[in-house]
Amino acid sequence: MENLWRAATRQDPNPEDYKGVDFWTNPERAGWLTKQGDYIKTWRRRWFVLKRGKLLWFKDPGSVTRTSAPRGVVSVDLCLTVKGAEDIVKKAFAFELSTRDSTMYFVADTEKDREDWINSIGRSIVQHSRSVTDSEVVDYDSKTR
């Protein structure tokens, strides 16, 4: 039933949106998040993969293969902000990812997971922004504190 709904509402991502991204191997970050649906505002647990400027999601880690298609994809170069959203959605460990046209909400399993996702997505936004050159990107993880 869900696949029929996805097809009818054209929610399946266009393969061009993730062309050339080998999401099935060596992701920059991967793990479980709970995502709020775009049309029907239910919360669904999905397996997320961040790779080469794309945030992709799948039903579970077993469905991430060379021949699989993600259930959704967001190009981080279209994103403006990623920040905590616990006060907005009234859920612990929540965060939001905003583009010019929409805001998506996610819930991590722990505070550490939430912070790690926010940091990873934020770093990817900076790295894939069209206004930043490679020489301007700073790898904060490699800096000594």
Coordinates of N, CA, C and O in Angstrom, one line a residue:
M1 N 0.8 -1.2 0.0 CA 0.0 0.0 0.0 C 0.9 1.3 0.0 O 0.6 2.2 -0.7
E2 N 1.9 1.3 0.8 CA 2.8 2.5 0.9 C 3.5 2.7 -0.5 O 3.6 3.8 -0.9
N3 N 3.9 1.6 -1.1 CA 4.6 1.8 -2.4 C 3.6 2.4 -3.5 O 4.0 3.2 -4.3
L4 N 2.3 2.0 -3.4 CA 1.3 2.5 -4.3 C 1.1 4.0 -4.0 O 1.1 4.8 -5.0
W5 N 1.1 4.4 -2.8 CA 0.9 5.8 -2.4 C 2.1 6.6 -2.9 O 2.0 7.7 -3.4
R6 N 3.3 6.0 -2.7 CA 4.6 6.7 -3.1 C 4.5 7.0 -4.6 O 4.9 8.0 -5.1
A7 N 4.1 5.9 -5.4 CA 4.1 6.1 -6.8 C 3.0 7.1 -7.3 O 3.3 7.9 -8.1
A8 N 1.9 7.1 -6.6 CA 0.8 8.0 -7.0 C 1.1 9.5 -6.7 O 0.8 10.4 -7.4
T9 N 1.9 9.7 -5.6 CA 2.3 11.0 -5.3 C 3.6 11.4 -5.8 O 4.2 12.5 -5.4
R10 N 4.3 10.6 -6.6 CA 5.6 10.8 -7.2 C 6.6 11.1 -6.1 O 7.4 12.1 -6.3
Q11 N 6.6 10.4 -5.1 CA 7.6 10.6 -4.0 C 8.9 9.9 -4.2 O 9.9 10.1 -3.6
D12 N 8.9 8.9 -5.1 CA 10.2 8.2 -5.4 C 11.2 9.2 -6.0 O 10.9 9.9 -6.9
P13 N 12.4 9.1 -5.5 CA 13.4 10.1 -6.0 C 13.8 9.7 -7.5 O 13.8 8.6 -7.9
N14 N 14.2 10.8 -8.2 CA 14.6 10.6 -9.5 C 16.1 10.1 -9.5 O 16.9 10.6 -8.8
P15 N 16.4 9.0 -10.2 CA 17.8 8.5 -10.2 C 18.8 9.5 -10.5 O 20.0 9.4 -10.1
E16 N 18.5 10.6 -11.3 CA 19.4 11.6 -11.6 C 19.9 12.4 -10.3 O 20.9 13.0 -10.2
D17 N 19.0 12.3 -9.2 CA 19.3 13.0 -8.0 C 20.4 12.4 -7.2 O 21.0 13.0 -6.3
Y18 N 20.7 11.1 -7.5 CA 21.8 10.5 -6.8 C 22.8 9.7 -7.8 O 23.6 8.9 -7.3
K19 N 22.7 10.1 -9.0 CA 23.6 9.5 -10.0 C 25.1 9.7 -9.7 O 25.5 10.8 -9.3
G20 N 25.9 8.7 -9.7 CA 27.3 8.8 -9.4 C 27.6 8.7 -8.0 O 28.8 8.8 -7.6
V21 N 26.7 8.6 -7.1 CA 26.9 8.5 -5.7 C 26.8 7.0 -5.3 O 25.8 6.4 -5.3
D22 N 28.0 6.4 -4.9 CA 28.0 5.0 -4.5 C 27.7 4.9 -3.1 O 28.5 4.6 -2.2
F23 N 26.4 5.1 -2.8 CA 25.9 5.2 -1.4 C 26.0 3.9 -0.6 O 25.9 3.9 0.6
W24 N 26.2 2.8 -1.3 CA 26.2 1.5 -0.7 C 27.6 1.2 0.0 O 27.8 0.2 0.6
T25 N 28.6 2.0 -0.2 CA 29.9 1.8 0.3 C 30.5 3.0 0.9 O 30.4 4.1 0.4
N26 N 31.2 2.9 2.1 CA 31.9 4.0 2.8 C 31.2 5.3 2.9 O 31.7 6.3 2.4
P27 N 30.0 5.3 3.5 CA 29.3 6.6 3.7 C 30.1 7.5 4.7 O 30.9 7.0 5.5
E28 N 29.9 8.8 4.5 CA 30.4 9.7 5.5 C 29.8 9.6 6.8 O 30.4 9.8 7.9
R29 N 28.5 9.2 6.8 CA 27.7 8.9 8.0 C 26.6 8.0 7.7 O 26.0 8.2 6.6
A30 N 26.2 7.1 8.5 CA 25.0 6.3 8.3 C 24.4 5.9 9.6 O 25.2 5.8 10.6
G31 N 23.1 5.7 9.7 CA 22.5 5.3 10.9 C 21.0 5.5 10.9 O 20.4 6.1 9.9
W32 N 20.3 5.1 12.0 CA 18.9 5.2 12.1 C 18.5 6.7 12.5 O 19.1 7.2 13.4
L33 N 17.5 7.2 11.9 CA 16.8 8.4 12.3 C 15.3 8.1 12.1 O 14.9 7.3 11.2
T34 N 14.5 8.9 12.8 CA 13.1 8.8 12.6 C 12.7 10.1 11.9 O 13.1 11.2 12.3
K35 N 12.0 10.0 10.8 CA 11.7 11.1 9.9 C 10.2 11.4 9.8 O 9.5 10.4 9.7
Q36 N 9.9 12.6 9.8 CA 8.5 13.0 9.7 C 8.1 13.0 8.2 O 8.9 13.5 7.4
G37 N 7.0 12.4 7.8 CA 6.6 12.3 6.4 C 6.3 13.7 5.9 O 5.9 14.6 6.6
D38 N 6.4 13.8 4.5 CA 6.2 15.1 3.9 C 4.7 15.5 3.8 O 4.3 16.6 4.0
Y39 N 3.9 14.5 3.5 CA 2.5 14.8 3.2 C 1.6 14.3 4.4 O 0.8 15.0 4.9
I40 N 1.8 13.0 4.8 CA 1.1 12.5 5.9 C 2.1 12.6 7.1 O 3.2 12.0 7.0
K41 N 1.8 13.4 8.1 CA 2.8 13.8 9.1 C 3.1 12.7 10.1 O 3.2 13.0 11.3
T42 N 3.2 11.5 9.7 CA 3.5 10.4 10.6 C 5.1 10.3 10.7 O 5.8 10.8 9.9
W43 N 5.5 9.6 11.8 CA 7.0 9.5 12.0 C 7.4 8.0 11.6 O 6.7 7.1 12.1
R44 N 8.4 7.9 10.8 CA 8.9 6.6 10.3 C 10.4 6.5 10.6 O 11.1 7.4 10.3
R45 N 10.7 5.3 11.1 CA 12.2 5.0 11.3 C 12.8 4.6 10.0 O 12.3 3.6 9.4
R46 N 13.9 5.2 9.6 CA 14.5 4.9 8.3 C 16.0 4.9 8.6 O 16.6 5.5 9.5
W47 N 16.7 4.2 7.7 CA 18.2 4.1 7.7 C 18.7 5.2 6.7 O 18.3 5.3 5.6
F48 N 19.5 6.1 7.3 CA 20.0 7.3 6.5 C 21.5 7.1 6.2 O 22.2 6.5 7.0
V49 N 21.8 7.6 5.0 CA 23.2 7.6 4.5 C 23.5 9.0 4.0 O 22.8 9.5 3.2
L50 N 24.7 9.5 4.5 CA 25.2 10.8 4.0 C 26.4 10.5 3.2 O 27.4 9.9 3.7
K51 N 26.4 10.9 1.9 CA 27.5 10.6 1.0 C 27.6 11.6 -0.1 O 26.6 11.8 -0.8
R52 N 28.7 12.2 -0.3 CA 29.0 13.1 -1.4 C 27.9 14.2 -1.6 O 27.4 14.4 -2.7
G53 N 27.5 14.8 -0.5 CA 26.5 15.9 -0.6 C 25.1 15.4 -0.8 O 24.2 16.3 -1.1
K54 N 24.8 14.2 -0.6 CA 23.4 13.7 -0.6 C 23.1 13.0 0.7 O 23.9 12.2 1.2
L55 N 21.9 13.3 1.2 CA 21.3 12.6 2.3 C 20.2 11.7 1.8 O 19.2 12.2 1.2
L56 N 20.5 10.4 1.8 CA 19.6 9.4 1.3 C 19.0 8.6 2.4 O 19.6 8.4 3.4
W57 N 17.7 8.1 2.2 CA 17.2 7.2 3.2 C 16.6 6.0 2.6 O 16.1 6.0 1.4
F58 N 16.6 4.9 3.4 CA 16.2 3.6 3.0 C 15.3 3.0 4.1 O 15.3 3.5 5.2
K59 N 14.6 1.9 3.8 CA 13.7 1.3 4.8 C 14.6 0.7 5.9 O 14.2 0.9 7.1
D60 N 15.7 0.1 5.6 CA 16.6 -0.5 6.6 C 18.0 -0.7 6.0 O 18.2 -0.5 4.8
P61 N 19.0 -1.0 6.8 CA 20.4 -1.1 6.3 C 20.5 -2.2 5.3 O 21.3 -2.1 4.4
G62 N 19.7 -3.3 5.4 CA 19.7 -4.4 4.4 C 19.2 -4.0 3.0 O 19.5 -4.7 2.0
S63 N 18.6 -2.8 2.9 CA 18.1 -2.4 1.6 C 19.0 -1.4 0.9 O 18.7 -0.8 -0.1
V64 N 20.2 -1.3 1.5 CA 21.3 -0.4 0.9 C 22.2 -1.3 0.1 O 23.2 -1.9 0.6
T65 N 22.0 -1.4 -1.2 CA 22.8 -2.3 -2.1 C 23.1 -1.5 -3.4 O 22.5 -0.5 -3.6
R66 N 24.0 -2.0 -4.1 CA 24.4 -1.4 -5.4 C 23.2 -1.2 -6.3 O 23.1 -0.3 -7.1
T67 N 22.2 -2.2 -6.3 CA 21.1 -2.2 -7.2 C 19.8 -1.6 -6.6 O 18.8 -1.5 -7.2
S68 N 19.9 -1.1 -5.3 CA 18.7 -0.6 -4.7 C 18.5 0.9 -5.0 O 19.5 1.6 -5.4
A69 N 17.3 1.4 -4.8 CA 17.0 2.8 -5.0 C 16.6 3.3 -3.6 O 15.9 2.7 -2.9
P70 N 17.1 4.5 -3.2 CA 16.7 5.1 -2.0 C 15.2 5.5 -2.0 O 14.6 5.7 -3.0
R71 N 14.6 5.5 -0.8 CA 13.2 6.0 -0.7 C 13.1 7.5 -0.8 O 12.1 8.0 -1.1
G72 N 14.2 8.2 -0.6 CA 14.3 9.6 -0.7 C 15.7 10.1 -0.7 O 16.6 9.4 -0.3
V73 N 15.8 11.3 -1.2 CA 17.2 11.9 -1.3 C 17.0 13.5 -1.2 O 16.1 14.0 -1.7
V74 N 18.0 14.1 -0.4 CA 18.1 15.5 -0.4 C 19.5 15.9 -0.8 O 20.4 15.4 -0.2
S75 N 19.6 16.8 -1.7 CA 20.9 17.4 -2.0 C 21.3 18.5 -1.0 O 20.5 19.5 -0.9
V76 N 22.3 18.3 -0.2 CA 22.7 19.2 0.8 C 23.0 20.6 0.3 O 22.9 21.6 1.0
D77 N 23.4 20.7 -1.0 CA 23.8 22.0 -1.5 C 22.5 22.9 -1.6 O 22.6 24.1 -1.8
L78 N 21.3 22.3 -1.5 CA 20.1 23.1 -1.5 C 19.7 23.5 -0.1 O 18.7 24.3 0.1
C79 N 20.4 22.9 0.9 CA 20.0 23.2 2.3 C 20.6 24.5 2.8 O 21.8 24.8 2.5
L80 N 19.9 25.2 3.6 CA 20.3 26.4 4.2 C 20.8 26.2 5.7 O 21.8 26.8 6.1
T81 N 20.0 25.5 6.4 CA 20.4 25.3 7.8 C 20.1 23.9 8.3 O 19.2 23.2 7.7
V82 N 20.8 23.5 9.3 CA 20.5 22.2 10.1 C 20.7 22.6 11.5 O 21.8 23.1 11.9
K83 N 19.7 22.4 12.3 CA 19.7 22.8 13.7 C 18.7 22.0 14.6 O 17.8 21.4 14.0
G84 N 18.9 22.1 15.9 CA 18.0 21.4 16.8 C 16.6 21.9 16.6 O 16.3 23.1 16.3
A85 N 15.6 21.0 16.9 CA 14.2 21.4 16.7 C 13.3 20.7 17.8 O 12.1 20.5 17.6
E86 N 13.9 20.4 19.0 CA 13.1 19.8 20.0 C 11.9 20.6 20.4 O 10.9 20.1 20.7
D87 N 12.1 21.9 20.5 CA 11.0 22.8 20.9 C 9.9 22.9 19.9 O 8.7 23.2 20.2
I88 N 10.2 22.7 18.6 CA 9.2 22.8 17.5 C 8.4 21.5 17.4 O 7.1 21.5 17.4
V89 N 9.0 20.3 17.4 CA 8.3 19.1 17.2 C 8.0 18.4 18.6 O 7.3 17.4 18.6
K90 N 8.5 19.0 19.7 CA 8.2 18.4 21.0 C 8.7 17.0 21.2 O 8.0 16.2 21.8
K91 N 9.8 16.7 20.6 CA 10.4 15.4 20.8 C 11.9 15.5 21.1 O 12.6 16.4 20.6
A92 N 12.4 14.7 22.1 CA 13.8 14.8 22.4 C 14.6 14.4 21.2 O 14.2 13.5 20.4
F93 N 15.8 15.0 21.1 CA 16.8 14.7 20.1 C 16.4 15.0 18.7 O 16.9 14.4 17.7
A94 N 15.4 15.9 18.5 CA 14.9 16.3 17.2 C 15.8 17.4 16.6 O 16.4 18.2 17.3
F95 N 15.9 17.4 15.2 CA 16.6 18.4 14.5 C 15.8 18.6 13.2 O 15.0 17.8 12.7
E96 N 16.1 19.8 12.6 CA 15.5 20.1 11.3 C 16.6 20.4 10.3 O 17.7 20.9 10.6
L97 N 16.2 20.2 9.0 CA 17.0 20.5 7.9 C 16.1 21.3 6.9 O 15.1 20.9 6.5
S98 N 16.6 22.5 6.7 CA 15.8 23.5 5.9 C 16.4 23.8 4.6 O 17.6 24.1 4.5
T99 N 15.5 23.9 3.6 CA 15.9 24.4 2.2 C 15.1 25.7 2.1 O 14.3 26.1 2.9
R100 N 15.2 26.3 0.9 CA 14.5 27.5 0.7 C 13.0 27.3 0.6 O 12.2 28.1 1.0
D101 N 12.6 26.0 0.2 CA 11.2 25.7 0.0 C 10.5 24.9 1.1 O 9.3 24.9 1.2
S102 N 11.3 24.2 1.9 CA 10.7 23.3 2.9 C 11.6 23.0 4.1 O 12.8 23.3 4.0
T103 N 11.0 22.4 5.1 CA 11.8 22.0 6.3 C 11.4 20.6 6.6 O 10.2 20.2 6.6
M104 N 12.5 19.8 6.8 CA 12.3 18.4 7.2 C 12.7 18.2 8.6 O 13.6 18.8 9.1
Y105 N 11.9 17.3 9.3 CA 12.2 17.1 10.7 C 12.7 15.6 10.9 O 12.1 14.7 10.3
F106 N 13.6 15.4 11.8 CA 14.2 14.1 12.1 C 14.4 14.0 13.6 O 14.5 15.0 14.3
V107 N 14.4 12.8 14.1 CA 14.7 12.5 15.5 C 15.7 11.4 15.6 O 15.6 10.4 15.0
A108 N 16.8 11.7 16.3 CA 17.9 10.8 16.6 C 17.6 10.0 17.8 O 16.7 10.3 18.6
D109 N 18.3 8.9 18.0 CA 18.1 8.0 19.2 C 18.7 8.6 20.5 O 18.2 8.3 21.5
T110 N 19.8 9.4 20.3 CA 20.4 9.9 21.5 C 20.9 11.4 21.2 O 20.9 11.8 20.1
E111 N 21.2 12.1 22.3 CA 21.7 13.5 22.1 C 23.0 13.5 21.3 O 23.2 14.3 20.4
K112 N 23.9 12.5 21.5 CA 25.2 12.4 20.8 C 24.9 12.1 19.3 O 25.5 12.7 18.5
D113 N 24.0 11.2 19.0 CA 23.6 11.0 17.6 C 23.1 12.2 16.9 O 23.4 12.5 15.8
R114 N 22.2 13.0 17.7 CA 21.7 14.2 17.1 C 22.8 15.2 16.8 O 22.9 15.7 15.7
E115 N 23.7 15.4 17.7 CA 24.8 16.3 17.5 C 25.7 15.8 16.4 O 26.2 16.6 15.5
D116 N 26.0 14.5 16.3 CA 26.8 14.0 15.2 C 26.2 14.2 13.9 O 26.8 14.6 12.9
W117 N 24.8 14.0 13.8 CA 24.2 14.2 12.5 C 24.2 15.7 12.1 O 24.4 16.0 11.0
I118 N 23.9 16.6 13.1 CA 23.9 18.0 12.8 C 25.3 18.4 12.3 O 25.4 19.1 11.3
N119 N 26.3 18.0 13.0 CA 27.7 18.3 12.6 C 28.0 17.8 11.2 O 28.6 18.5 10.4
S120 N 27.7 16.5 10.9 CA 28.0 15.9 9.6 C 27.3 16.6 8.5 O 27.9 16.9 7.4
I121 N 26.0 16.8 8.7 CA 25.2 17.5 7.6 C 25.7 18.9 7.5 O 25.8 19.4 6.3
G122 N 25.9 19.6 8.5 CA 26.4 21.0 8.5 C 27.7 21.1 7.7 O 27.9 21.9 6.8
R123 N 28.6 20.2 8.0 CA 29.9 20.1 7.3 C 29.7 19.8 5.8 O 30.3 20.5 4.9
S124 N 28.8 18.9 5.5 CA 28.5 18.6 4.1 C 27.8 19.8 3.4 O 28.2 20.1 2.2
I125 N 27.0 20.6 4.1 CA 26.4 21.8 3.5 C 27.5 22.7 3.1 O 27.5 23.3 2.0
V126 N 28.5 23.0 4.0 CA 29.6 23.9 3.7 C 30.4 23.4 2.5 O 30.7 24.1 1.6
Q127 N 30.7 22.1 2.6 CA 31.6 21.5 1.5 C 31.0 21.5 0.1 O 31.7 21.6 -0.8
H128 N 29.6 21.4 0.1 CA 29.0 21.3 -1.2 C 28.3 22.6 -1.6 O 27.6 22.6 -2.6
S129 N 28.4 23.6 -0.8 CA 27.9 24.9 -1.2 C 28.6 25.4 -2.5 O 29.8 25.3 -2.6
R130 N 27.8 26.0 -3.3 CA 28.4 26.5 -4.6 C 29.2 27.7 -4.4 O 30.0 28.1 -5.2
S131 N 29.1 28.4 -3.2 CA 29.8 29.6 -3.0 C 31.1 29.4 -2.2 O 31.8 30.3 -2.0
V132 N 31.5 28.1 -1.9 CA 32.7 27.8 -1.2 C 33.6 27.0 -2.1 O 33.2 26.0 -2.6
T133 N 34.8 27.4 -2.2 CA 35.8 26.6 -3.0 C 36.4 25.6 -2.1 O 36.4 25.7 -0.9
D134 N 37.0 24.5 -2.7 CA 37.7 23.5 -1.9 C 38.7 24.0 -1.0 O 39.0 23.5 0.1
S135 N 39.4 25.1 -1.4 CA 40.5 25.6 -0.6 C 40.0 26.3 0.7 O 40.8 26.5 1.6
E136 N 38.7 26.7 0.7 CA 38.1 27.4 1.9 C 37.5 26.4 2.9 O 37.2 26.9 4.0
V137 N 37.4 25.1 2.6 CA 36.7 24.2 3.5 C 37.7 23.9 4.6 O 38.8 23.6 4.4
V138 N 37.1 23.9 5.8 CA 37.9 23.6 7.0 C 37.4 22.3 7.6 O 36.2 22.1 7.8
D139 N 38.3 21.4 7.9 CA 37.9 20.1 8.5 C 38.1 20.3 10.0 O 39.2 20.1 10.5
Y140 N 37.0 20.6 10.7 CA 37.0 20.8 12.1 C 37.4 19.6 12.9 O 37.9 19.7 14.0
D141 N 37.1 18.4 12.4 CA 37.4 17.2 13.1 C 38.9 17.0 13.2 O 39.4 16.3 14.2
S142 N 39.7 17.5 12.3 CA 41.1 17.3 12.3 C 41.9 18.3 13.2 O 43.0 18.2 13.4
K143 N 41.1 19.3 13.5 CA 41.8 20.4 14.4 C 42.0 19.9 15.8 O 41.1 19.2 16.3
T144 N 43.1 20.2 16.4 CA 43.3 19.9 17.8 C 42.6 20.9 18.7 O 42.5 22.0 18.3
R145 N 42.1 20.4 19.8 CA 41.4 21.3 20.7 C 42.3 21.8 21.8 O 43.1 21.2 22.3

